[in-house]
């Protein structure tokens, strides 16, 4: 059984801050997939708002789900989280930009515009993954 | 209700310092602002527009960093438009206020936008002042910006509830003029925006107390002022020594 292949399917789980975020397999830095590492950038935030913004959606969800649980009972957040998990899996191939329409509709992002819509235009992206390598990594062949 | 708001100036690249005034009168709101944008101690824009459009019945004056106020009001304006299309109703000032304060609080004051929001919706005229860290105040008259103290002095002296439109416009104009003449960060013209139920009057400029002066005289001398004493003409003989042609690469 190819464990790596299964682990790559679990990408939608909540990211856990490990000791070495650059580690690929065997605990070694993986510059091919994760870029060059910098110890300082992993230990200290480069802006006071970096951590707060990185976890903004997570924290907001946590807050909303816990209020929902208190108001409506455990079934409400459970059902919503199940739906989020299902819609998050509707993705294109790894090197293509997914529209995430179902996920956006669930979250209510289809009726709002934020900085992430204005500033992060995928058509202007300077980096692109190699399609073959990304597919092989996703299927666990690499 | 009299709402005036002044806007603060900020020292940053193209920071708009403004005096914003928001003044709700009997059944409407009067917003006022100056038009100077400074970059440190230098005036970057002598006639910038500080009253931004949020929705047909809501306008917002922005003090602080010019880019921040511009982009923030544009994003909120887009979101409010989507929201009003979704609800099918004219947007409320309280909605715009809530959206702005939640966004500014999320960025913990790093977005330097001090705003004065005013408009007329189904519940009447409203005036809010929103500070960069996300706190808001709902008041009858508000001033923001570096010239806010000068303008607030005028308001505190002459404000009374339920004024008429002309009286309100005059008071806003005088308050902004006080800021323009007594504060270095504010200057140039006075813009006024009067919002009533179903009608918006954007008067830009409403008043120009700082028109640039025209030159009275001229230092040019008349033709023939200098007398000619003698005249000598010497023709220079030039012959062509070498002729080269350099072709341009037009491919």
mmCIF file of C-alpha atoms in Angstrom:
data_model
loop_
_atom_site.group_PDB
_atom_site.id
_atom_site.type_symbol
_atom_site.label_atom_id
_atom_site.label_comp_id
_atom_site.label_asym_id
_atom_site.label_seq_id
_atom_site.Cartn_x
_atom_site.Cartn_y
_atom_site.Cartn_z
ATOM 1 C CA UNK A 1 0.000 0.000 0.000
ATOM 2 C CA UNK A 2 1.387 3.345 -0.973
ATOM 3 C CA UNK A 3 1.017 5.501 2.134
ATOM 4 C CA UNK A 4 2.300 8.616 0.428
ATOM 5 C CA UNK A 5 -0.477 8.417 -2.110
ATOM 6 C CA UNK A 6 -3.073 8.356 0.649
ATOM 7 C CA UNK A 7 -1.457 11.185 2.583
ATOM 8 C CA UNK A 8 -1.551 13.411 -0.443
ATOM 9 C CA UNK A 9 -5.335 13.031 -0.465
ATOM 10 C CA UNK A 10 -5.541 14.437 3.047
ATOM 11 C CA UNK A 11 -4.589 17.925 1.916
ATOM 12 C CA UNK A 12 -7.797 19.388 3.224
ATOM 13 C CA UNK A 13 -7.023 18.650 6.865
ATOM 14 C CA UNK A 14 -6.055 21.454 9.202
ATOM 15 C CA UNK A 15 -2.330 22.164 8.809
ATOM 16 C CA UNK A 16 -0.268 21.424 11.893
ATOM 17 C CA UNK A 17 2.838 23.488 12.529
ATOM 18 C CA UNK A 18 5.597 20.922 12.586
ATOM 19 C CA UNK A 19 9.176 21.411 13.620
ATOM 20 C CA UNK A 20 10.467 21.771 10.086
ATOM 21 C CA UNK A 21 7.920 23.027 7.595
ATOM 22 C CA UNK A 22 10.300 22.545 4.705
ATOM 23 C CA UNK A 23 10.621 18.815 5.309
ATOM 24 C CA UNK A 24 9.621 16.522 2.513
ATOM 25 C CA UNK A 25 10.107 12.815 2.846
ATOM 26 C CA UNK A 26 12.879 11.542 5.133
ATOM 27 C CA UNK A 27 12.781 14.852 7.046
ATOM 28 C CA UNK A 28 15.094 16.588 4.599
ATOM 29 C CA UNK A 29 14.445 20.052 3.112
ATOM 30 C CA UNK A 30 12.560 19.853 -0.129
ATOM 31 C CA UNK A 31 13.609 22.901 -2.147
ATOM 32 C CA UNK A 32 12.170 21.451 -5.337
ATOM 33 C CA UNK A 33 8.626 21.622 -4.052
ATOM 34 C CA UNK A 34 8.710 24.094 -1.206
ATOM 35 C CA UNK A 35 11.313 26.587 -2.333
ATOM 36 C CA UNK A 36 14.389 27.723 -0.475
ATOM 37 C CA UNK A 37 14.203 27.614 3.298
ATOM 38 C CA UNK A 38 15.043 30.398 5.694
ATOM 39 C CA UNK A 39 15.236 29.664 9.400
ATOM 40 C CA UNK A 40 14.324 33.206 10.358
ATOM 41 C CA UNK A 41 11.156 33.212 8.277
ATOM 42 C CA UNK A 42 9.968 30.039 9.942
ATOM 43 C CA UNK A 43 10.622 31.198 13.493
ATOM 44 C CA UNK A 44 9.639 34.860 13.420
ATOM 45 C CA UNK A 45 6.780 36.451 11.541
ATOM 46 C CA UNK A 46 7.903 39.102 9.080
ATOM 47 C CA UNK A 47 4.894 41.300 9.850
ATOM 48 C CA UNK A 48 2.869 41.604 13.048
ATOM 49 C CA UNK A 49 -0.246 40.619 11.142
ATOM 50 C CA UNK A 50 1.281 37.631 9.327
ATOM 51 C CA UNK A 51 0.119 34.948 11.754
ATOM 52 C CA UNK A 52 -3.254 36.554 12.288
ATOM 53 C CA UNK A 53 -3.898 36.749 8.547
ATOM 54 C CA UNK A 54 -2.587 33.265 7.805
ATOM 55 C CA UNK A 55 -5.052 31.790 10.280
ATOM 56 C CA UNK A 56 -7.845 34.264 9.685
ATOM 57 C CA UNK A 57 -10.274 31.922 7.958
ATOM 58 C CA UNK A 58 -9.488 29.077 10.337
ATOM 59 C CA UNK A 59 -10.154 31.237 13.368
ATOM 60 C CA UNK A 60 -13.298 32.702 11.914
ATOM 61 C CA UNK A 61 -14.604 29.220 11.136
ATOM 62 C CA UNK A 62 -13.749 28.014 14.616
ATOM 63 C CA UNK A 63 -15.653 30.915 16.142
ATOM 64 C CA UNK A 64 -18.659 30.512 13.878
ATOM 65 C CA UNK A 65 -18.865 26.772 14.372
ATOM 66 C CA UNK A 66 -18.664 27.021 18.125
ATOM 67 C CA UNK A 67 -21.457 29.635 18.233
ATOM 68 C CA UNK A 68 -23.495 27.478 15.874
ATOM 69 C CA UNK A 69 -22.941 24.487 18.112
ATOM 70 C CA UNK A 70 -24.112 26.440 21.146
ATOM 71 C CA UNK A 71 -27.214 27.708 19.397
ATOM 72 C CA UNK A 72 -28.341 24.777 17.311
ATOM 73 C CA UNK A 73 -26.570 21.770 18.707
ATOM 74 C CA UNK A 74 -23.725 19.590 17.515
ATOM 75 C CA UNK A 75 -25.352 18.474 14.296
ATOM 76 C CA UNK A 76 -25.206 21.927 12.679
ATOM 77 C CA UNK A 77 -21.410 22.418 12.587
ATOM 78 C CA UNK A 78 -20.887 18.729 11.832
ATOM 79 C CA UNK A 79 -23.144 18.857 8.798
ATOM 80 C CA UNK A 80 -21.557 22.084 7.575
ATOM 81 C CA UNK A 81 -18.056 20.729 7.990
ATOM 82 C CA UNK A 82 -19.003 17.615 6.083
ATOM 83 C CA UNK A 83 -20.239 19.809 3.247
ATOM 84 C CA UNK A 84 -17.045 21.882 3.322
ATOM 85 C CA UNK A 85 -14.940 18.756 3.141
ATOM 86 C CA UNK A 86 -16.928 17.459 0.202
ATOM 87 C CA UNK A 87 -16.735 20.712 -1.783
ATOM 88 C CA UNK A 88 -13.036 21.147 -1.034
ATOM 89 C CA UNK A 89 -12.359 17.905 -2.828
ATOM 90 C CA UNK A 90 -13.864 19.178 -6.082
ATOM 91 C CA UNK A 91 -10.592 20.286 -7.599
ATOM 92 C CA UNK A 92 -9.009 20.309 -10.985
ATOM 93 C CA UNK A 93 -5.641 18.704 -11.657
ATOM 94 C CA UNK A 94 -2.984 20.078 -9.285
ATOM 95 C CA UNK A 95 -1.289 22.477 -11.695
ATOM 96 C CA UNK A 96 -4.517 24.082 -12.893
ATOM 97 C CA UNK A 97 -6.402 26.858 -11.146
ATOM 98 C CA UNK A 98 -9.637 25.555 -9.616
ATOM 99 C CA UNK A 99 -12.638 27.824 -9.525
ATOM 100 C CA UNK A 100 -13.894 26.481 -6.172
ATOM 101 C CA UNK A 101 -17.433 27.542 -7.024
ATOM 102 C CA UNK A 102 -19.156 25.145 -4.631
ATOM 103 C CA UNK A 103 -16.822 26.058 -1.783
ATOM 104 C CA UNK A 104 -17.285 29.777 -2.413
ATOM 105 C CA UNK A 105 -21.055 29.454 -2.498
ATOM 106 C CA UNK A 106 -21.053 27.545 0.789
ATOM 107 C CA UNK A 107 -18.845 30.107 2.469
ATOM 108 C CA UNK A 108 -20.709 33.071 1.023
ATOM 109 C CA UNK A 109 -17.644 34.315 -0.868
ATOM 110 C CA UNK A 110 -19.619 34.535 -4.098
ATOM 111 C CA UNK A 111 -21.282 37.693 -2.785
ATOM 112 C CA UNK A 112 -18.239 39.560 -1.567
ATOM 113 C CA UNK A 113 -14.989 40.959 -2.902
ATOM 114 C CA UNK A 114 -11.830 41.138 -0.847
ATOM 115 C CA UNK A 115 -8.165 41.853 -1.335
ATOM 116 C CA UNK A 116 -7.578 38.216 -2.279
ATOM 117 C CA UNK A 117 -9.752 38.734 -5.348
ATOM 118 C CA UNK A 118 -8.096 41.957 -6.416
ATOM 119 C CA UNK A 119 -4.463 41.210 -5.729
ATOM 120 C CA UNK A 120 -3.914 37.526 -6.444
ATOM 121 C CA UNK A 121 -4.826 37.270 -10.112
ATOM 122 C CA UNK A 122 -3.782 33.775 -11.262
ATOM 123 C CA UNK A 123 -3.272 35.107 -14.790
ATOM 124 C CA UNK A 124 -0.411 37.243 -13.420
ATOM 125 C CA UNK A 125 1.190 34.449 -11.426
ATOM 126 C CA UNK A 126 4.976 34.360 -11.797
ATOM 127 C CA UNK A 127 5.415 30.720 -10.810
ATOM 128 C CA UNK A 128 4.013 27.603 -12.317
ATOM 129 C CA UNK A 129 4.460 24.024 -11.308
ATOM 130 C CA UNK A 130 5.658 21.458 -13.799
ATOM 131 C CA UNK A 131 2.475 19.530 -14.716
ATOM 132 C CA UNK A 132 4.072 16.085 -14.942
ATOM 133 C CA UNK A 133 5.964 16.378 -11.662
ATOM 134 C CA UNK A 134 2.912 17.690 -9.822
ATOM 135 C CA UNK A 135 0.725 14.887 -11.105
ATOM 136 C CA UNK A 136 3.311 12.275 -10.161
ATOM 137 C CA UNK A 137 3.646 13.780 -6.685
ATOM 138 C CA UNK A 138 -0.086 13.815 -6.212
ATOM 139 C CA UNK A 139 -0.465 10.186 -7.260
ATOM 140 C CA UNK A 140 2.438 9.190 -5.035
ATOM 141 C CA UNK A 141 4.611 7.950 -7.875
ATOM 142 C CA UNK A 142 7.498 10.317 -7.075
ATOM 143 C CA UNK B 1 -29.071 66.715 12.661
ATOM 144 C CA UNK B 2 -25.808 68.240 11.960
ATOM 145 C CA UNK B 3 -23.032 65.995 11.002
ATOM 146 C CA UNK B 4 -19.661 67.201 10.068
ATOM 147 C CA UNK B 5 -16.531 65.319 9.833
ATOM 148 C CA UNK B 6 -13.008 66.327 9.343
ATOM 149 C CA UNK B 7 -10.339 64.136 8.087
ATOM 150 C CA UNK B 8 -6.902 63.863 9.445
ATOM 151 C CA UNK B 9 -3.843 64.151 7.454
ATOM 152 C CA UNK B 10 -1.205 61.614 7.561
ATOM 153 C CA UNK B 11 2.397 61.908 6.701
ATOM 154 C CA UNK B 12 2.946 59.352 4.077
ATOM 155 C CA UNK B 13 3.332 59.113 0.409
ATOM 156 C CA UNK B 14 0.428 60.969 -1.056
ATOM 157 C CA UNK B 15 -1.399 61.111 2.130
ATOM 158 C CA UNK B 16 -4.569 62.940 1.960
ATOM 159 C CA UNK B 17 -5.023 65.273 4.736
ATOM 160 C CA UNK B 18 -8.431 66.405 4.826
ATOM 161 C CA UNK B 19 -10.898 68.158 6.730
ATOM 162 C CA UNK B 20 -14.007 66.227 6.446
ATOM 163 C CA UNK B 21 -17.247 67.437 7.605
ATOM 164 C CA UNK B 22 -20.411 65.606 7.768
ATOM 165 C CA UNK B 23 -23.394 67.483 8.754
ATOM 166 C CA UNK B 24 -26.896 66.142 8.773
ATOM 167 C CA UNK B 25 -29.453 68.848 8.513
ATOM 168 C CA UNK B 26 -33.223 68.498 8.742
ATOM 169 C CA UNK B 27 -33.660 65.730 6.230
ATOM 170 C CA UNK B 28 -30.284 65.108 4.762
ATOM 171 C CA UNK B 29 -26.583 65.104 5.265
ATOM 172 C CA UNK B 30 -23.930 67.604 4.229
ATOM 173 C CA UNK B 31 -20.400 66.364 3.772
ATOM 174 C CA UNK B 32 -17.480 68.678 3.311
ATOM 175 C CA UNK B 33 -13.789 68.260 2.664
ATOM 176 C CA UNK B 34 -10.773 70.256 1.593
ATOM 177 C CA UNK B 35 -8.690 69.204 -1.401
ATOM 178 C CA UNK B 36 -5.062 69.096 -0.361
ATOM 179 C CA UNK B 37 -2.953 65.926 -0.365
ATOM 180 C CA UNK B 38 0.455 66.165 1.258
ATOM 181 C CA UNK B 39 3.565 64.069 1.028
ATOM 182 C CA UNK B 40 5.508 64.958 4.136
ATOM 183 C CA UNK B 41 5.835 68.714 4.113
ATOM 184 C CA UNK B 42 5.156 69.081 0.399
ATOM 185 C CA UNK B 43 1.771 69.405 -1.241
ATOM 186 C CA UNK B 44 1.394 66.432 -3.567
ATOM 187 C CA UNK B 45 -2.017 67.229 -5.010
ATOM 188 C CA UNK B 46 -3.600 70.667 -4.870
ATOM 189 C CA UNK B 47 -6.991 69.460 -5.959
ATOM 190 C CA UNK B 48 -7.664 65.894 -4.939
ATOM 191 C CA UNK B 49 -11.091 64.487 -4.356
ATOM 192 C CA UNK B 50 -11.682 63.253 -0.840
ATOM 193 C CA UNK B 51 -15.374 62.521 -0.994
ATOM 194 C CA UNK B 52 -15.728 58.984 -2.315
ATOM 195 C CA UNK B 53 -18.775 57.262 -3.704
ATOM 196 C CA UNK B 54 -19.996 54.234 -1.818
ATOM 197 C CA UNK B 55 -23.521 53.852 -3.116
ATOM 198 C CA UNK B 56 -26.074 56.207 -4.725
ATOM 199 C CA UNK B 57 -27.267 57.308 -1.288
ATOM 200 C CA UNK B 58 -24.057 56.949 0.718
ATOM 201 C CA UNK B 59 -20.830 58.915 0.368
ATOM 202 C CA UNK B 60 -17.668 58.631 2.399
ATOM 203 C CA UNK B 61 -14.927 61.138 3.136
ATOM 204 C CA UNK B 62 -11.496 59.671 3.703
ATOM 205 C CA UNK B 63 -8.592 61.027 5.733
ATOM 206 C CA UNK B 64 -5.266 59.368 6.293
ATOM 207 C CA UNK B 65 -3.256 57.499 3.697
ATOM 208 C CA UNK B 66 -4.731 58.352 0.305
ATOM 209 C CA UNK B 67 -4.276 54.874 -1.199
ATOM 210 C CA UNK B 68 -5.805 53.189 1.831
ATOM 211 C CA UNK B 69 -8.911 55.353 1.830
ATOM 212 C CA UNK B 70 -9.314 55.029 -1.930
ATOM 213 C CA UNK B 71 -9.004 51.237 -2.044
ATOM 214 C CA UNK B 72 -11.017 50.652 1.129
ATOM 215 C CA UNK B 73 -13.928 52.738 -0.070
ATOM 216 C CA UNK B 74 -13.841 51.058 -3.467
ATOM 217 C CA UNK B 75 -13.858 47.559 -1.976
ATOM 218 C CA UNK B 76 -16.686 48.416 0.399
ATOM 219 C CA UNK B 77 -18.585 50.067 -2.435
ATOM 220 C CA UNK B 78 -18.319 46.870 -4.513
ATOM 221 C CA UNK B 79 -19.353 44.683 -1.607
ATOM 222 C CA UNK B 80 -22.276 46.953 -0.805
ATOM 223 C CA UNK B 81 -23.415 46.839 -4.424
ATOM 224 C CA UNK B 82 -23.346 43.013 -4.392
ATOM 225 C CA UNK B 83 -25.167 43.029 -1.083
ATOM 226 C CA UNK B 84 -27.875 45.389 -2.291
ATOM 227 C CA UNK B 85 -28.373 43.296 -5.424
ATOM 228 C CA UNK B 86 -28.734 40.264 -3.208
ATOM 229 C CA UNK B 87 -31.245 41.891 -0.830
ATOM 230 C CA UNK B 88 -32.995 43.905 -3.546
ATOM 231 C CA UNK B 89 -33.024 47.061 -1.398
ATOM 232 C CA UNK B 90 -31.180 50.341 -1.178
ATOM 233 C CA UNK B 91 -28.178 49.800 1.119
ATOM 234 C CA UNK B 92 -28.195 51.204 4.625
ATOM 235 C CA UNK B 93 -25.502 53.414 6.099
ATOM 236 C CA UNK B 94 -25.247 51.069 9.091
ATOM 237 C CA UNK B 95 -24.352 48.217 6.742
ATOM 238 C CA UNK B 96 -21.514 50.171 5.173
ATOM 239 C CA UNK B 97 -20.362 51.164 8.642
ATOM 240 C CA UNK B 98 -20.347 47.550 9.840
ATOM 241 C CA UNK B 99 -18.432 46.352 6.785
ATOM 242 C CA UNK B 100 -15.830 49.096 7.108
ATOM 243 C CA UNK B 101 -15.265 48.632 10.811
ATOM 244 C CA UNK B 102 -14.908 44.881 10.516
ATOM 245 C CA UNK B 103 -12.339 45.204 7.754
ATOM 246 C CA UNK B 104 -10.339 47.903 9.518
ATOM 247 C CA UNK B 105 -10.311 45.951 12.772
ATOM 248 C CA UNK B 106 -9.120 42.860 10.978
ATOM 249 C CA UNK B 107 -6.022 44.768 9.854
ATOM 250 C CA UNK B 108 -5.451 46.236 13.334
ATOM 251 C CA UNK B 109 -4.893 49.817 12.221
ATOM 252 C CA UNK B 110 -2.291 49.012 9.569
ATOM 253 C CA UNK B 111 -4.719 50.310 6.979
ATOM 254 C CA UNK B 112 -4.459 54.033 7.658
ATOM 255 C CA UNK B 113 -7.950 55.081 6.711
ATOM 256 C CA UNK B 114 -9.929 57.442 8.943
ATOM 257 C CA UNK B 115 -13.330 57.768 7.356
ATOM 258 C CA UNK B 116 -16.470 59.765 7.750
ATOM 259 C CA UNK B 117 -19.475 57.965 6.368
ATOM 260 C CA UNK B 118 -22.738 59.710 5.686
ATOM 261 C CA UNK B 119 -25.894 58.968 3.807
ATOM 262 C CA UNK B 120 -29.644 58.843 3.732
ATOM 263 C CA UNK B 121 -31.440 55.525 3.750
ATOM 264 C CA UNK B 122 -34.923 54.247 4.536
ATOM 265 C CA UNK B 123 -34.519 55.212 8.201
ATOM 266 C CA UNK B 124 -33.332 58.765 7.638
ATOM 267 C CA UNK B 125 -29.969 60.550 7.540
ATOM 268 C CA UNK B 126 -27.019 58.997 9.374
ATOM 269 C CA UNK B 127 -23.457 60.008 10.121
ATOM 270 C CA UNK B 128 -20.663 57.762 11.304
ATOM 271 C CA UNK B 129 -16.997 58.353 11.942
ATOM 272 C CA UNK B 130 -14.680 55.381 11.564
ATOM 273 C CA UNK B 131 -11.143 55.359 12.930
ATOM 274 C CA UNK B 132 -8.252 53.321 11.452
ATOM 275 C CA UNK B 133 -8.321 50.743 14.226
ATOM 276 C CA UNK B 134 -11.963 49.988 13.679
ATOM 277 C CA UNK B 135 -13.876 51.993 16.271
ATOM 278 C CA UNK B 136 -16.907 53.911 15.091
ATOM 279 C CA UNK B 137 -19.068 56.687 16.441
ATOM 280 C CA UNK B 138 -22.547 57.687 15.432
ATOM 281 C CA UNK B 139 -22.905 61.405 16.051
ATOM 282 C CA UNK B 140 -24.826 64.466 14.920
ATOM 283 C CA UNK B 141 -21.662 66.219 13.776
ATOM 284 C CA UNK B 142 -18.177 64.868 13.251
ATOM 285 C CA UNK B 143 -14.822 66.191 12.192
ATOM 286 C CA UNK B 144 -11.737 64.159 11.298
ATOM 287 C CA UNK B 145 -8.251 64.935 10.147
ATOM 288 C CA UNK B 146 -5.546 67.369 11.077
ATOM 289 C CA UNK B 147 -7.858 70.294 10.648
ATOM 290 C CA UNK B 148 -10.531 68.712 12.795
ATOM 291 C CA UNK B 149 -9.979 70.899 15.840
ATOM 292 C CA UNK B 150 -10.393 74.111 13.899
ATOM 293 C CA UNK B 151 -13.523 72.795 12.211
ATOM 294 C CA UNK B 152 -14.945 71.379 15.412
ATOM 295 C CA UNK B 153 -14.544 74.777 17.070
ATOM 296 C CA UNK B 154 -16.780 76.306 14.395
ATOM 297 C CA UNK B 155 -19.298 73.517 14.794
ATOM 298 C CA UNK B 156 -19.445 73.699 18.549
ATOM 299 C CA UNK B 157 -20.094 77.388 18.289
ATOM 300 C CA UNK B 158 -22.752 77.500 15.588
ATOM 301 C CA UNK B 159 -24.369 74.088 15.405
ATOM 302 C CA UNK B 160 -28.032 73.751 16.191
ATOM 303 C CA UNK B 161 -30.278 70.805 15.395
ATOM 304 C CA UNK B 162 -32.696 70.941 12.447
ATOM 305 C CA UNK B 163 -31.023 73.514 10.261
ATOM 306 C CA UNK B 164 -32.041 74.357 6.717
ATOM 307 C CA UNK B 165 -29.997 73.226 3.723
ATOM 308 C CA UNK B 166 -28.442 76.610 2.923
ATOM 309 C CA UNK B 167 -27.607 77.231 6.561
ATOM 310 C CA UNK B 168 -26.040 73.787 6.830
ATOM 311 C CA UNK B 169 -23.968 74.271 3.684
ATOM 312 C CA UNK B 170 -22.763 77.651 4.930
ATOM 313 C CA UNK B 171 -21.770 76.204 8.297
ATOM 314 C CA UNK B 172 -19.881 73.325 6.665
ATOM 315 C CA UNK B 173 -18.136 75.748 4.341
ATOM 316 C CA UNK B 174 -17.094 77.976 7.232
ATOM 317 C CA UNK B 175 -15.858 75.060 9.290
ATOM 318 C CA UNK B 176 -13.710 73.733 6.472
ATOM 319 C CA UNK B 177 -12.431 77.222 5.736
ATOM 320 C CA UNK B 178 -11.379 77.447 9.391
ATOM 321 C CA UNK B 179 -9.356 74.271 8.937
ATOM 322 C CA UNK B 180 -7.914 75.400 5.601
ATOM 323 C CA UNK B 181 -6.639 78.696 6.949
ATOM 324 C CA UNK B 182 -5.452 77.507 10.350
ATOM 325 C CA UNK B 183 -3.961 74.115 9.596
ATOM 326 C CA UNK B 184 -0.969 73.408 7.385
ATOM 327 C CA UNK B 185 -2.171 70.010 6.354
ATOM 328 C CA UNK B 186 -5.368 71.293 4.781
ATOM 329 C CA UNK B 187 -5.816 73.761 1.987
ATOM 330 C CA UNK B 188 -7.014 74.602 -1.513
ATOM 331 C CA UNK B 189 -10.698 74.321 -2.324
ATOM 332 C CA UNK B 190 -13.774 73.261 -0.431
ATOM 333 C CA UNK B 191 -15.799 70.331 -1.764
ATOM 334 C CA UNK B 192 -19.321 69.839 -0.503
ATOM 335 C CA UNK B 193 -21.699 66.933 -1.017
ATOM 336 C CA UNK B 194 -25.352 67.293 -0.017
ATOM 337 C CA UNK B 195 -27.271 64.018 0.256
ATOM 338 C CA UNK B 196 -31.032 64.000 0.621
ATOM 339 C CA UNK B 197 -33.613 61.317 0.072
ATOM 340 C CA UNK B 198 -33.378 60.561 -3.621
ATOM 341 C CA UNK B 199 -30.948 63.340 -4.570
ATOM 342 C CA UNK B 200 -27.208 63.906 -4.270
ATOM 343 C CA UNK B 201 -25.525 67.261 -4.960
ATOM 344 C CA UNK B 202 -21.805 66.821 -5.419
ATOM 345 C CA UNK B 203 -20.435 70.375 -5.521
ATOM 346 C CA UNK B 204 -16.826 70.217 -6.546
ATOM 347 C CA UNK B 205 -15.650 72.851 -5.938
ATOM 348 C CA UNK B 206 -18.174 74.538 -3.759
ATOM 349 C CA UNK B 207 -15.804 77.352 -2.884
ATOM 350 C CA UNK B 208 -12.305 78.332 -3.944
ATOM 351 C CA UNK B 209 -10.822 80.519 -1.220
ATOM 352 C CA UNK B 210 -7.256 79.821 -2.352
ATOM 353 C CA UNK B 211 -7.248 80.790 -6.008
ATOM 354 C CA UNK B 212 -3.736 81.277 -7.363
ATOM 355 C CA UNK B 213 -2.972 84.936 -7.985
ATOM 356 C CA UNK B 214 -2.374 86.322 -11.487
ATOM 357 C CA UNK B 215 0.786 88.311 -12.227
ATOM 358 C CA UNK B 216 0.118 92.036 -12.257
ATOM 359 C CA UNK B 217 3.123 93.294 -14.243
ATOM 360 C CA UNK B 218 5.705 92.009 -16.698
ATOM 361 C CA UNK B 219 9.521 92.284 -16.793
ATOM 362 C CA UNK B 220 9.718 92.117 -20.592
ATOM 363 C CA UNK B 221 11.413 95.092 -22.217
ATOM 364 C CA UNK B 222 9.846 96.842 -25.176
ATOM 365 C CA UNK B 223 11.334 96.279 -28.640
ATOM 366 C CA UNK B 224 13.928 98.964 -29.306
ATOM 367 C CA UNK B 225 14.759 99.699 -25.667
ATOM 368 C CA UNK B 226 18.426 98.981 -26.301
ATOM 369 C CA UNK B 227 19.929 101.372 -28.857
ATOM 370 C CA UNK B 228 22.208 99.962 -31.624
ATOM 371 C CA UNK B 229 25.551 101.867 -31.970
ATOM 372 C CA UNK B 230 27.441 99.997 -34.767
ATOM 373 C CA UNK B 231 26.737 96.972 -36.977
ATOM 374 C CA UNK B 232 29.358 94.749 -38.744
ATOM 375 C CA UNK B 233 28.489 91.616 -40.848
ATOM 376 C CA UNK B 234 31.149 88.923 -41.554
ATOM 377 C CA UNK B 235 30.077 85.986 -43.785
ATOM 378 C CA UNK B 236 31.683 82.645 -42.846
ATOM 379 C CA UNK B 237 32.815 80.453 -45.798
ATOM 380 C CA UNK B 238 32.190 76.810 -44.974
ATOM 381 C CA UNK B 239 33.035 73.979 -47.377
ATOM 382 C CA UNK B 240 31.801 70.371 -47.148
ATOM 383 C CA UNK B 241 34.760 68.126 -46.221
ATOM 384 C CA UNK B 242 33.188 64.715 -45.683
ATOM 385 C CA UNK B 243 29.733 63.240 -46.085
ATOM 386 C CA UNK B 244 28.730 59.984 -44.345
ATOM 387 C CA UNK B 245 25.416 58.207 -44.273
ATOM 388 C CA UNK B 246 24.462 56.040 -41.315
ATOM 389 C CA UNK B 247 21.542 53.747 -41.986
ATOM 390 C CA UNK B 248 18.975 53.252 -39.224
ATOM 391 C CA UNK B 249 18.026 49.703 -38.336
ATOM 392 C CA UNK B 250 14.314 49.869 -38.967
ATOM 393 C CA UNK B 251 13.757 46.099 -39.196
#
